[in-house]
Amino acid sequence: MSNQPCVYILASGRHGTLYIGVTGHLVERVHQHRTGIVAGFTSRHGVRRLVWFEHQPDFPTAIALEKKLKKWRRDWKVALIEKDNPFWEDRAIMLGFPPLE
């Protein structure tokens, strides 16, 4: 498995609840969110759709970006998502996941 630092945004749906995270194993982490294996914010709020992600060169850079994005206003986060994903499509499908029901 890859250990490529990645910052990602999950949503409950279009313009829904957002979650920002950082991981070194994006596929594994998305699986955890989608299945609700780990109890927490995303499982409580139904946040399972991967709407944005960006690989980073190293973990300090990834963590800094995650913290920066968490401080952004919501409309800035929405603009970031909609820049490359205007319909809030589930990008996890590109990683081999089946579509959400």
Coordinates of C-alpha atoms in Angstrom, one line a residue:
M1 CA 0.0 0.0 0.0
S2 CA 1.0 3.5 -0.8
N3 CA 2.0 6.0 1.9
Q4 CA 1.3 9.0 -0.3
P5 CA 0.1 12.0 1.9
C6 CA -3.3 13.2 0.7
V7 CA -5.7 15.8 1.9
Y8 CA -9.4 15.0 1.2
I9 CA -12.9 16.4 1.5
L10 CA -15.9 14.1 2.1
A11 CA -19.5 15.3 1.9
S12 CA -22.9 13.9 2.9
G13 CA -24.3 15.0 -0.5
R14 CA -24.3 18.1 -2.7
H15 CA -23.8 21.1 -0.5
G16 CA -24.1 18.9 2.5
T17 CA -22.0 18.3 5.6
L18 CA -18.3 18.5 4.9
Y19 CA -15.4 16.6 6.5
I20 CA -11.7 17.4 5.8
G21 CA -9.0 14.9 6.6
V22 CA -5.4 13.8 5.8
T23 CA -4.1 10.3 5.3
G24 CA -1.3 8.4 3.8
H25 CA -3.6 5.6 2.5
L26 CA -6.5 7.3 0.7
V27 CA -8.2 4.1 -0.6
E28 CA -8.1 2.5 2.9
R29 CA -9.3 5.6 4.6
V30 CA -12.2 6.2 2.2
H31 CA -13.2 2.5 2.8
Q32 CA -13.3 3.2 6.5
H33 CA -15.5 6.2 6.0
R34 CA -17.9 4.5 3.5
T35 CA -18.4 1.5 5.7
G36 CA -18.6 3.3 9.0
I37 CA -16.0 1.0 10.5
V38 CA -14.7 3.8 12.7
A39 CA -17.2 5.5 14.8
G40 CA -17.1 9.3 14.7
F41 CA -18.2 12.4 12.9
T42 CA -18.5 11.0 9.4
S43 CA -20.5 7.9 10.5
R44 CA -22.8 10.0 12.7
H45 CA -23.5 12.5 9.9
G46 CA -23.5 10.2 6.9
V47 CA -20.5 11.8 5.3
R48 CA -19.3 9.2 2.8
R49 CA -18.9 10.9 -0.6
L50 CA -15.3 11.8 -1.6
V51 CA -15.7 15.1 -3.4
W52 CA -12.1 16.4 -3.5
F53 CA -8.6 15.2 -2.8
E54 CA -5.1 16.3 -3.5
H55 CA -1.9 14.4 -3.0
Q56 CA 0.9 16.3 -1.2
P57 CA 4.7 15.8 -1.4
D58 CA 5.1 15.1 2.3
F59 CA 3.1 14.9 5.6
P60 CA 4.1 18.3 7.0
T61 CA 2.7 19.9 3.8
A62 CA -0.4 17.8 3.9
I63 CA -1.1 18.5 7.6
A64 CA -0.6 22.2 7.0
L65 CA -3.0 22.2 4.1
E66 CA -5.6 20.3 6.1
K67 CA -5.4 22.8 8.9
K68 CA -5.6 25.7 6.5
L69 CA -8.7 24.3 4.8
K70 CA -10.4 23.6 8.1
K71 CA -10.1 27.4 8.9
W72 CA -11.6 28.4 5.5
R73 CA -15.1 29.8 5.2
R74 CA -17.6 27.3 3.9
D75 CA -18.1 29.2 0.6
W76 CA -14.4 28.9 -0.1
K77 CA -14.5 25.2 0.5
V78 CA -17.5 24.8 -1.8
A79 CA -15.7 26.8 -4.5
L80 CA -12.6 24.6 -4.1
I81 CA -14.8 21.5 -4.6
E82 CA -16.8 22.9 -7.5
K83 CA -13.7 24.1 -9.4
D84 CA -13.0 20.5 -10.5
N85 CA -16.2 18.8 -9.4
P86 CA -19.2 21.1 -10.1
F87 CA -21.8 18.4 -9.5
W88 CA -20.2 16.9 -6.4
E89 CA -19.7 13.5 -8.0
D90 CA -18.2 10.8 -5.8
R91 CA -14.5 10.6 -6.8
A92 CA -14.2 7.4 -4.9
I93 CA -15.5 5.7 -8.0
M94 CA -12.3 6.7 -9.7
L95 CA -10.5 4.8 -7.0
G96 CA -12.5 1.6 -7.7
F97 CA -15.4 1.9 -5.2
P98 CA -18.9 1.2 -6.3
P99 CA -21.4 4.1 -6.5
L100 CA -23.1 5.0 -3.3
E101 CA -26.8 4.0 -3.0

